[in-house]
Short mmCIF file of C-alpha atoms in Angstrom, two decimals:
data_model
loop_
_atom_site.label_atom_id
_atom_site.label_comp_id
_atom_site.label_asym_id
_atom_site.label_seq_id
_atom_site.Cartn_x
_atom_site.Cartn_y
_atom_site.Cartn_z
CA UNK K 872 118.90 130.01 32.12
CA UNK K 873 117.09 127.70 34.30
CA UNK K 874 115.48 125.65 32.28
CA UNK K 875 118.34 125.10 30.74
CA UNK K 876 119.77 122.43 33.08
CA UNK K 877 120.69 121.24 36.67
CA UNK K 878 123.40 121.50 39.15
CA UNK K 879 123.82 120.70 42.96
CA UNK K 880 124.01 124.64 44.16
CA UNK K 881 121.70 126.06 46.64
CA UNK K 882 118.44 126.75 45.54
CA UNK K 883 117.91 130.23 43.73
CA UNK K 884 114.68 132.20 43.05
CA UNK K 885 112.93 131.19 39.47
CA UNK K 886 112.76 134.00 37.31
CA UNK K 887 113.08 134.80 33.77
CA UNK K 888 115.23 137.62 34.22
CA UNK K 889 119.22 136.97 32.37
CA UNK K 890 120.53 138.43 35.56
CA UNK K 891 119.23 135.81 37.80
CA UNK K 892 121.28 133.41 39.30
CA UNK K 893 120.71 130.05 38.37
CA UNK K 894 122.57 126.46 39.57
CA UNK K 895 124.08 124.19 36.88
CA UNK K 896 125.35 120.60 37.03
CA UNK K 897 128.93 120.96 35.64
CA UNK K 898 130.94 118.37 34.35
CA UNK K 899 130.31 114.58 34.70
CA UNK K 900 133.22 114.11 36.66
CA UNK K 901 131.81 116.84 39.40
CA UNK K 902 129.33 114.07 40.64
CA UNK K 903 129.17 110.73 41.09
CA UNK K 904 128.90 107.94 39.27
CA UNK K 905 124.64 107.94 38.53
CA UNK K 906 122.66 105.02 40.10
CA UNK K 907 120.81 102.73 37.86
CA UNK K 908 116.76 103.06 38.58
CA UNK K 909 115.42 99.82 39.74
CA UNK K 910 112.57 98.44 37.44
CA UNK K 911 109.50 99.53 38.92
CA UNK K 912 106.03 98.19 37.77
CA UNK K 913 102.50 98.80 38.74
CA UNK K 914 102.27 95.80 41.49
CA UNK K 915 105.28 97.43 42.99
CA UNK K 916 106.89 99.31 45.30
CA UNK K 917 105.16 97.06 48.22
CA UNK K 918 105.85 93.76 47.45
CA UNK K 919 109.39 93.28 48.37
CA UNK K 920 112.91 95.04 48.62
CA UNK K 921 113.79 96.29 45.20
CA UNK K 922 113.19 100.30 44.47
CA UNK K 923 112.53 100.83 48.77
CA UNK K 924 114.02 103.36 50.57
CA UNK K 925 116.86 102.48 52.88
CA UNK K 926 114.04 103.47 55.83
CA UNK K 927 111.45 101.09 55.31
CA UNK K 928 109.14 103.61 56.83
CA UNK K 929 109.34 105.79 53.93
CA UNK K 930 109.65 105.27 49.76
CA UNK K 931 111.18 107.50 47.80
CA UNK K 932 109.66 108.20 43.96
CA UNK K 933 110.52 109.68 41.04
CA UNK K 934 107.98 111.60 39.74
CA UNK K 935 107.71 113.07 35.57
CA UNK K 936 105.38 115.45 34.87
CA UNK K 937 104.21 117.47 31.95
CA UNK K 938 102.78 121.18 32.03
CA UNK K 939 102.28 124.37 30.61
CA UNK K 940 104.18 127.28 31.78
CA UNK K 941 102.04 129.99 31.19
CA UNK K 942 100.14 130.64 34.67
CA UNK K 943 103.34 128.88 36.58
CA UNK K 944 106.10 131.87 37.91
CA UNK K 945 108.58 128.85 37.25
CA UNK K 946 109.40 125.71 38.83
CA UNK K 947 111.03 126.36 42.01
CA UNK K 948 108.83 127.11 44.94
CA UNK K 949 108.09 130.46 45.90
CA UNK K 950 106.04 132.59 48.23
CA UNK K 951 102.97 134.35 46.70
CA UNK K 952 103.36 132.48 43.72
CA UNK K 953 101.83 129.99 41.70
CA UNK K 954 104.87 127.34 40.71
CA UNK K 955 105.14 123.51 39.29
CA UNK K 956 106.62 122.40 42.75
CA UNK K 957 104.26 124.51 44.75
CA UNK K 958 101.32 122.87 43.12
CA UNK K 959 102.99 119.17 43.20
CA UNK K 960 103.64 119.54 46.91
CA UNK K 961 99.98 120.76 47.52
CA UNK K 962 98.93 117.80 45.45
CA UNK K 963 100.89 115.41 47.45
CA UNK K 964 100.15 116.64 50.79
CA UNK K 965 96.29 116.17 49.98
CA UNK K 966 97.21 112.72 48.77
CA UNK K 967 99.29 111.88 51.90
CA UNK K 968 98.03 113.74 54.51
CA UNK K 969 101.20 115.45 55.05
CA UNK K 970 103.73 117.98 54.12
CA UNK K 971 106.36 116.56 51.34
CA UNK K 972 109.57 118.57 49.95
CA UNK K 973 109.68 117.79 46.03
CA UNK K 974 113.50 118.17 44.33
CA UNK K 975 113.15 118.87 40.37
CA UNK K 976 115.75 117.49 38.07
CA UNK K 977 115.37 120.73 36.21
CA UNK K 978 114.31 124.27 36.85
CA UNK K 979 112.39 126.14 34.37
CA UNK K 980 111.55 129.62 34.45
CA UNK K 981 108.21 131.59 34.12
CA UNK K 982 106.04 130.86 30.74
CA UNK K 983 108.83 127.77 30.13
CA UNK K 984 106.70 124.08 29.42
CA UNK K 985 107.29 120.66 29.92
CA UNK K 986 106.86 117.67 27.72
CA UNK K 987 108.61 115.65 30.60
CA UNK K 988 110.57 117.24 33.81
CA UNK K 989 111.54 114.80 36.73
CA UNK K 990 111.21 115.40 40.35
CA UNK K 991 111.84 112.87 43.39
CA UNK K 992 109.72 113.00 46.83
CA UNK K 993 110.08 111.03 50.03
CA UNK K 994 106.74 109.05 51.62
CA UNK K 995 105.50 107.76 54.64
CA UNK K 996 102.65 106.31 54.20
CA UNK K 997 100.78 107.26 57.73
CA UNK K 998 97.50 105.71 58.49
CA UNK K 999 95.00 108.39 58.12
CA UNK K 1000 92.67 106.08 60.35
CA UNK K 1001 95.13 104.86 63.20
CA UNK K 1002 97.78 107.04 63.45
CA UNK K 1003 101.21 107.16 64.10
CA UNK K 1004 100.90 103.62 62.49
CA UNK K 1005 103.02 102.84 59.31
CA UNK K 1006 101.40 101.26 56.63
CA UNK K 1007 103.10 99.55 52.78
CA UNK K 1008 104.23 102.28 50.42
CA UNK K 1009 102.02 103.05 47.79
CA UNK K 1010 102.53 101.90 44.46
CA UNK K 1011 103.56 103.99 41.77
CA UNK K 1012 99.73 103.78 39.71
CA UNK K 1013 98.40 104.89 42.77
CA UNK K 1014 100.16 107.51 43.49
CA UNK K 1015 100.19 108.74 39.93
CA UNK K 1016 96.45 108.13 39.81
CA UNK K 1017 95.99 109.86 43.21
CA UNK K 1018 98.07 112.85 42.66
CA UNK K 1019 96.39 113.59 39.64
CA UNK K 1020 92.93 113.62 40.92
CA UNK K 1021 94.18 116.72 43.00
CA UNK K 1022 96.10 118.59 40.46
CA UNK K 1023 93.08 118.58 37.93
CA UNK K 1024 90.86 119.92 40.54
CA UNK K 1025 93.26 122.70 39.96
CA UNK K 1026 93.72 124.54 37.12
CA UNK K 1027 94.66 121.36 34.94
CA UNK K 1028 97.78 122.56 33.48
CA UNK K 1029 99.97 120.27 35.07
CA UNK K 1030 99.74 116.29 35.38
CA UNK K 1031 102.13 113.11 36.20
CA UNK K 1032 102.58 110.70 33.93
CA UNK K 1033 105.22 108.49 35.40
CA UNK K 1034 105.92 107.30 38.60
CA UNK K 1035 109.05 105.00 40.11
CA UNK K 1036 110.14 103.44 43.09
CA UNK K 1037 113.70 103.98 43.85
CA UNK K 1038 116.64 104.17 45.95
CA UNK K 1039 116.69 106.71 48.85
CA UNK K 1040 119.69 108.16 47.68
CA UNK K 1041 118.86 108.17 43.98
CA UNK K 1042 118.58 112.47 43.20
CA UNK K 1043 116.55 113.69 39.96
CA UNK K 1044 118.68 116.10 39.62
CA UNK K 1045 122.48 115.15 40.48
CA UNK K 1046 121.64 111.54 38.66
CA UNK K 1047 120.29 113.09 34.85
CA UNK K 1048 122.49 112.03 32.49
CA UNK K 1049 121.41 114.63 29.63
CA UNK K 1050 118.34 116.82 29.21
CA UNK K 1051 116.89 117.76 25.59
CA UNK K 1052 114.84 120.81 25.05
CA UNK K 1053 112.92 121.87 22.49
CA UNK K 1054 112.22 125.57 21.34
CA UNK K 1055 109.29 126.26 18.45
CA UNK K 1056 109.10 128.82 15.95
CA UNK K 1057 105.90 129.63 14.12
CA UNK K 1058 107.00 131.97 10.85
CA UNK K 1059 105.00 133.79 8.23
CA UNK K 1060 103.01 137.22 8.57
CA UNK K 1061 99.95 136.02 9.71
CA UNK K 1062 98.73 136.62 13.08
CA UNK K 1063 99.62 133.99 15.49
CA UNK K 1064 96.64 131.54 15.96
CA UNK K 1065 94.76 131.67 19.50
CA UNK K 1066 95.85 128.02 20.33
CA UNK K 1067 99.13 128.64 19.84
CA UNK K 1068 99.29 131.74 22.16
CA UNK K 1069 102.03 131.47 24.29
CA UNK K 1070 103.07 128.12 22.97
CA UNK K 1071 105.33 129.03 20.60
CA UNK K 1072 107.64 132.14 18.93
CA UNK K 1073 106.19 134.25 16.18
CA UNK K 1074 108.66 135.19 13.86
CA UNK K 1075 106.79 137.34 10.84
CA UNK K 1076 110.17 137.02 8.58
CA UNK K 1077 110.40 133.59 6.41
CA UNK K 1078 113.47 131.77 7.64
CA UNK K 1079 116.54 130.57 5.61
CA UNK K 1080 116.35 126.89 7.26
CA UNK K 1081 119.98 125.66 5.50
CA UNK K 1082 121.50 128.51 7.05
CA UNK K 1083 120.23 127.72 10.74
CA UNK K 1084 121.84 124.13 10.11
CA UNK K 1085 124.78 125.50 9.32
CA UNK K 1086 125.34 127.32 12.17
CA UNK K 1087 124.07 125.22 14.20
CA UNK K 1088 126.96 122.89 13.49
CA UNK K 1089 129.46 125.41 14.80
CA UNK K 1090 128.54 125.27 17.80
CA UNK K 1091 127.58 121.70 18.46
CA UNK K 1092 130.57 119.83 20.28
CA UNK K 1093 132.74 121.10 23.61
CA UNK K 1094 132.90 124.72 23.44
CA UNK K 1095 133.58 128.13 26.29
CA UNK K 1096 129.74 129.21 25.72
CA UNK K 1097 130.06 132.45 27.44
CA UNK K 1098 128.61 134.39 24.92
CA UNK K 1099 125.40 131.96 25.48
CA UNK K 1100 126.03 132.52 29.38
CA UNK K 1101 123.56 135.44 31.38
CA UNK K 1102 124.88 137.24 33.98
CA UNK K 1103 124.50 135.57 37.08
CA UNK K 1104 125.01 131.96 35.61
CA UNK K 1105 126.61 129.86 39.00
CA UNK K 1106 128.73 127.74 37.12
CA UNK K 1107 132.20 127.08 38.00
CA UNK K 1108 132.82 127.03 34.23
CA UNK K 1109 131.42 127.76 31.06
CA UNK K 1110 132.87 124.94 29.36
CA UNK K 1111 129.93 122.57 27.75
CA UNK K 1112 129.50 119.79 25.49
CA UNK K 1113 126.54 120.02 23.41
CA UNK K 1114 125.84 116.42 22.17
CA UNK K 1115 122.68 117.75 19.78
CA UNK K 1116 121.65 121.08 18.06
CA UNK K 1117 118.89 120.91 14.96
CA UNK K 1118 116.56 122.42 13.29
CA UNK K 1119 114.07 121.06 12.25
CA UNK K 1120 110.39 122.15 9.91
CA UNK K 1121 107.68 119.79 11.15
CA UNK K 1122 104.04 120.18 10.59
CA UNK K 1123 102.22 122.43 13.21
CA UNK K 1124 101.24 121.39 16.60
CA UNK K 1125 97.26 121.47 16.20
CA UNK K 1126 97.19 120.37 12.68
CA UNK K 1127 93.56 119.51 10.78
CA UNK K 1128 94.03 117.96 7.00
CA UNK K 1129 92.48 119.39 4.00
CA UNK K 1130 90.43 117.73 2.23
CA UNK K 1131 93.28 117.40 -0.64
CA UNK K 1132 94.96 115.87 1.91
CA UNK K 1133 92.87 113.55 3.57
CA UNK K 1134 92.24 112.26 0.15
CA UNK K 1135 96.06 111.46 -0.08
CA UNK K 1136 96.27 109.77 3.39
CA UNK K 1137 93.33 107.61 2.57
CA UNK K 1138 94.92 106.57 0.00
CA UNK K 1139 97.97 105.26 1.61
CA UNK K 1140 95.67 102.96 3.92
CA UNK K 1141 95.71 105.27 7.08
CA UNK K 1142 99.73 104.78 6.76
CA UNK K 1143 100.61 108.08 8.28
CA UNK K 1144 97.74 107.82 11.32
CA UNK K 1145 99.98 105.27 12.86
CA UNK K 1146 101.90 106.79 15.40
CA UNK K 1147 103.29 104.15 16.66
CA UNK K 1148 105.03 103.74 13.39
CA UNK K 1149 108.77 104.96 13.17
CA UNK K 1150 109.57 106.98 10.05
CA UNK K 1151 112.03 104.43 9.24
CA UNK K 1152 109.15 101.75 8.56
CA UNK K 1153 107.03 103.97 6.97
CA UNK K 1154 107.25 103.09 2.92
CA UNK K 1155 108.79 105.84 1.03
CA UNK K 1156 105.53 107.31 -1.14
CA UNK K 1157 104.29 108.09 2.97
CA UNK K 1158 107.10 109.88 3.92
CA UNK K 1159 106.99 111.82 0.25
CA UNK K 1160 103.25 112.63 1.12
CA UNK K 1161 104.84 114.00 4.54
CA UNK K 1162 106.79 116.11 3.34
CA UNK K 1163 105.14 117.18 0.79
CA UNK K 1164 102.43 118.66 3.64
CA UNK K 1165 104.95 120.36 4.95
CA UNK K 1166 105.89 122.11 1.35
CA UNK K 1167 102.37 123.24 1.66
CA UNK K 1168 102.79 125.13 4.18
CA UNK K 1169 104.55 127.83 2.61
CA UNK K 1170 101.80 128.58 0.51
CA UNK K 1171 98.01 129.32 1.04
CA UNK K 1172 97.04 125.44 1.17
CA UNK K 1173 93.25 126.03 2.74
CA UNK K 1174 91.13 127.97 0.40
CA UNK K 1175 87.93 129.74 1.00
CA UNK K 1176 86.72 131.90 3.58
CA UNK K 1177 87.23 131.46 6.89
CA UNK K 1178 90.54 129.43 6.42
CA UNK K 1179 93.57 130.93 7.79
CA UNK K 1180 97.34 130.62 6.22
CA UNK K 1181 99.15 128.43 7.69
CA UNK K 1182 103.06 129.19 9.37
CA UNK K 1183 105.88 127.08 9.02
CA UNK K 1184 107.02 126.00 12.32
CA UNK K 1185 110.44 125.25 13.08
CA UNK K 1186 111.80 122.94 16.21
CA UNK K 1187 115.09 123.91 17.28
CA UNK K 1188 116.90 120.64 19.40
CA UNK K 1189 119.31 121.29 21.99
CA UNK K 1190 120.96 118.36 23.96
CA UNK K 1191 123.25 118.11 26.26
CA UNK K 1192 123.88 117.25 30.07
CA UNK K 1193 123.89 120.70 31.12
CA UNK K 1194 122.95 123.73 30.00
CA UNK K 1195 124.38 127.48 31.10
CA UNK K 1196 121.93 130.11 32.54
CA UNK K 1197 120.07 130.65 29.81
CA UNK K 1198 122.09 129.05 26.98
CA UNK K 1199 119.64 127.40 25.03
CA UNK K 1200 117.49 130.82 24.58
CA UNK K 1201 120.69 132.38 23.88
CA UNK K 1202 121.69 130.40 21.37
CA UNK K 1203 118.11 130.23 19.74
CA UNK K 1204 118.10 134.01 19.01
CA UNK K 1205 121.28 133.62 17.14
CA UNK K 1206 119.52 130.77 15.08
CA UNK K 1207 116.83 133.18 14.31
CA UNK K 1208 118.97 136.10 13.22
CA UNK K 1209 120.62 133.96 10.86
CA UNK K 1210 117.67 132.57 9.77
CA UNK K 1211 116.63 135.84 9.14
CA UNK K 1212 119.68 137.29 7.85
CA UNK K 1213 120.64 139.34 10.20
CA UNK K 1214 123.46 137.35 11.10
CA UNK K 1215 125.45 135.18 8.92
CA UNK K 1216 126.85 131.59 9.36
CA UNK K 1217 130.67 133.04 10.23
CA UNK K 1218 129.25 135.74 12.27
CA UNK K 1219 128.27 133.05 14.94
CA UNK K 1220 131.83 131.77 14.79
CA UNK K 1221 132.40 135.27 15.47
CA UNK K 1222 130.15 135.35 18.38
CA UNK K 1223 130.83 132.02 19.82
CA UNK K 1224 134.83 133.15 20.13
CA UNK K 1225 134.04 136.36 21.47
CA UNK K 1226 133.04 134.95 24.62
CA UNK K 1227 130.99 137.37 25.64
CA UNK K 1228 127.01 137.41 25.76
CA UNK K 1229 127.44 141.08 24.63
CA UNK K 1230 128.08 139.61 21.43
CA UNK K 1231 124.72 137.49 21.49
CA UNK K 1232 121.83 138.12 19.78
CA UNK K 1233 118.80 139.10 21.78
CA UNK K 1234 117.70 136.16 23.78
CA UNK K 1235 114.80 134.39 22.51
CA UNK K 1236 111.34 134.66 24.60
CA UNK K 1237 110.40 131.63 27.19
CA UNK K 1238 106.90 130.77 25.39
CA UNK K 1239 108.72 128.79 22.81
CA UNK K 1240 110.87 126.67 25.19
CA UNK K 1241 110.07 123.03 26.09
CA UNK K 1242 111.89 120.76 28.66
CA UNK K 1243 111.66 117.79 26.61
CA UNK K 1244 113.11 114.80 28.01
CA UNK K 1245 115.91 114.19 31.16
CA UNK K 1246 117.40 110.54 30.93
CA UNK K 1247 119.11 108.40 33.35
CA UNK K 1248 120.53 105.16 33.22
CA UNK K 1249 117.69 103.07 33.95
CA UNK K 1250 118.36 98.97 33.30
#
């Protein structure tokens, strides 16, 4: 699918149809060598040489940005429609005073979100009040500060919150080094809650967790992932090596404490309110209180009226450089069908040798995808 990865094909229509074609970064050996981001800080991108564009007239940046899918019809541009780039470019061309062509490092289909996806864009910084003249690139808390202004005048879904200076050949895309998405699964019978509309994957069944790890390991590793491959995938082969696949229960999203359980944080001296605190220097009786939270969400934990049940929610992992057309929502509605029991742990062996996507369970819906993180080599 296309938020499942990058690749240096011609740019294809976003859609969330399997039958869509979609471009995919194949193996590491298919590109060069990735170019190690100059530091960048906020006094930047003006004062001297490192991070400039080869033209001196114009600075290239790389641009991360978070948003919710929902009202975008994907990434990619597209006439008549409302997409991420679409709005970025608008953003930037009321910032600059010109037209700018944005590249994504990732393309993500309608309803798909963002916890981090990288673009690049080329500047020149024109003055607006003598024209024609060529003033200092912006630096990057400007233009993150500037853009911003714009795209909250919008509809607010979308914002930047990192910018870079770099190299004018350095490409968001052709330069990732891996990409990590994140699909959530909300489970019990309840009705889904009105915050997490759209957000997530509502699956009424309970869901045998061990079993979902277990498979999961089968296909973690270098594998032929046709079965996870829709028709119309643009990949010159669907050989991939997926570096992570988890599952994992967490506590929801938009979570409030009872009053039972307020009692039991206070009592560990605000210990879990830190989040800047790893779990791995959080003293054990914190991390038992965690988890024990999380137990408590299989059960009706709020009493009274007026308190809904809570569902367990589920965050399937997948990492890797590069994804197939739709291979991570492929591969999450086998997860659920085992977790479920509709499938068993060998039948994804099964599955996963068939090489077919005929043999896939049905793929899993794009509300409870995430783009989570794309890394680079940056010193």
């Amino acid at each position: 699918m296309k938020e499942d990865g990058g690749d240096p094909s011609p740019a294809m229509p976003s859609s969330d149809s399997p039958t869509q074609p979609k471009r995919i970064l194949d193996s590491p050996s298919e590109s060069p060598k990735p170019q190690k981001l100059l530091r960048s800080v906020e006094e930047g991108c003006g004062g001297g040489s490192e991070g400039m564009s080869q033209n001196p007239r114009v600075q290239r940046y790389l641009v991360a940005v978070e948003y919710i899918g929902t009202r975008f019809s994907g990434s990619q541009r597209q006439p008549n429609c409302r997409t991420v780039v679409g709005v970025l470019e608008d953003a930037f061309h009321k910032f600059i005073g010109q037209p700018v062509s944005i590249s994504c490092s990732s393309r993500t289909d309608a309803g798909v979100h963002a916890l981090s996806n990288v673009c690049h864009v080329d500047v020149e910084r024109i003055s607006k009040r003598k024209p024609g003249e060529v003033l200092t690139p912006h630096e990057p808390g400007v233009v993150r500060r500037a853009v911003n202004h714009f795209l909250q005048k919008c509809e607010g879904d979308i914002t930047v919150i990192d910018v870079r200076c770099v190299l004018a050949d350095f490409h968001a895309r052709f330069k990732a080094l891996e990409r990590t998405y994140h699909y959530r699964i909300l489970s019990g019978p309840e009705l889904l809650s009105t915050f997490e509309k759209d957000r997530a994957w509502h699956v009424p069944e309970e869901l045998d967790i061990l079993a979902m790890k277990k498979a999961c390991s089968i296909l973690i590793g270098s594998h032929d992932f046709s079965s996870f491959r829709a028709t119309g995938c643009q990949a010159m082969s669907p050989i991939k090596t997926l570096d992570e696949l988890s599952v994992t229960e967490v506590l929801p999203s938009l979570y409030f404490p009872s009053i039972m359980e307020r009692s039991e944080m206070e009592s560990l001296n605000g210990s879990l309110s830190c989040s800047k605190t790893s779990e791995h220097e959080l003293p054990a009786n914190s991390l038992d209180t965690s988890r024990m939270s999380i137990q408590k969400n299989r059960t009706d934990c709020c009493q009274g009226f007026g308190h809904r049940s809570r569902h367990r929610c589920y965050v399937i992992t997948a990492r890797a450089r590069s994804f197939l057309y739709h291979q991570v929502r492929l591969m999450v509605g086998v997860l659920k069908s085992v977790g479920t029991g509709e499938l068993t742990v060998s039948d994804v062996e099964r599955i996963l040798n068939a090489k077919s996507v005929t043999a896939a369970s049905p793929m899993a819906p794009a509300c409870g995808l995430y783009l989570g993180n794309v890394k680079y080599d940056i010193p």
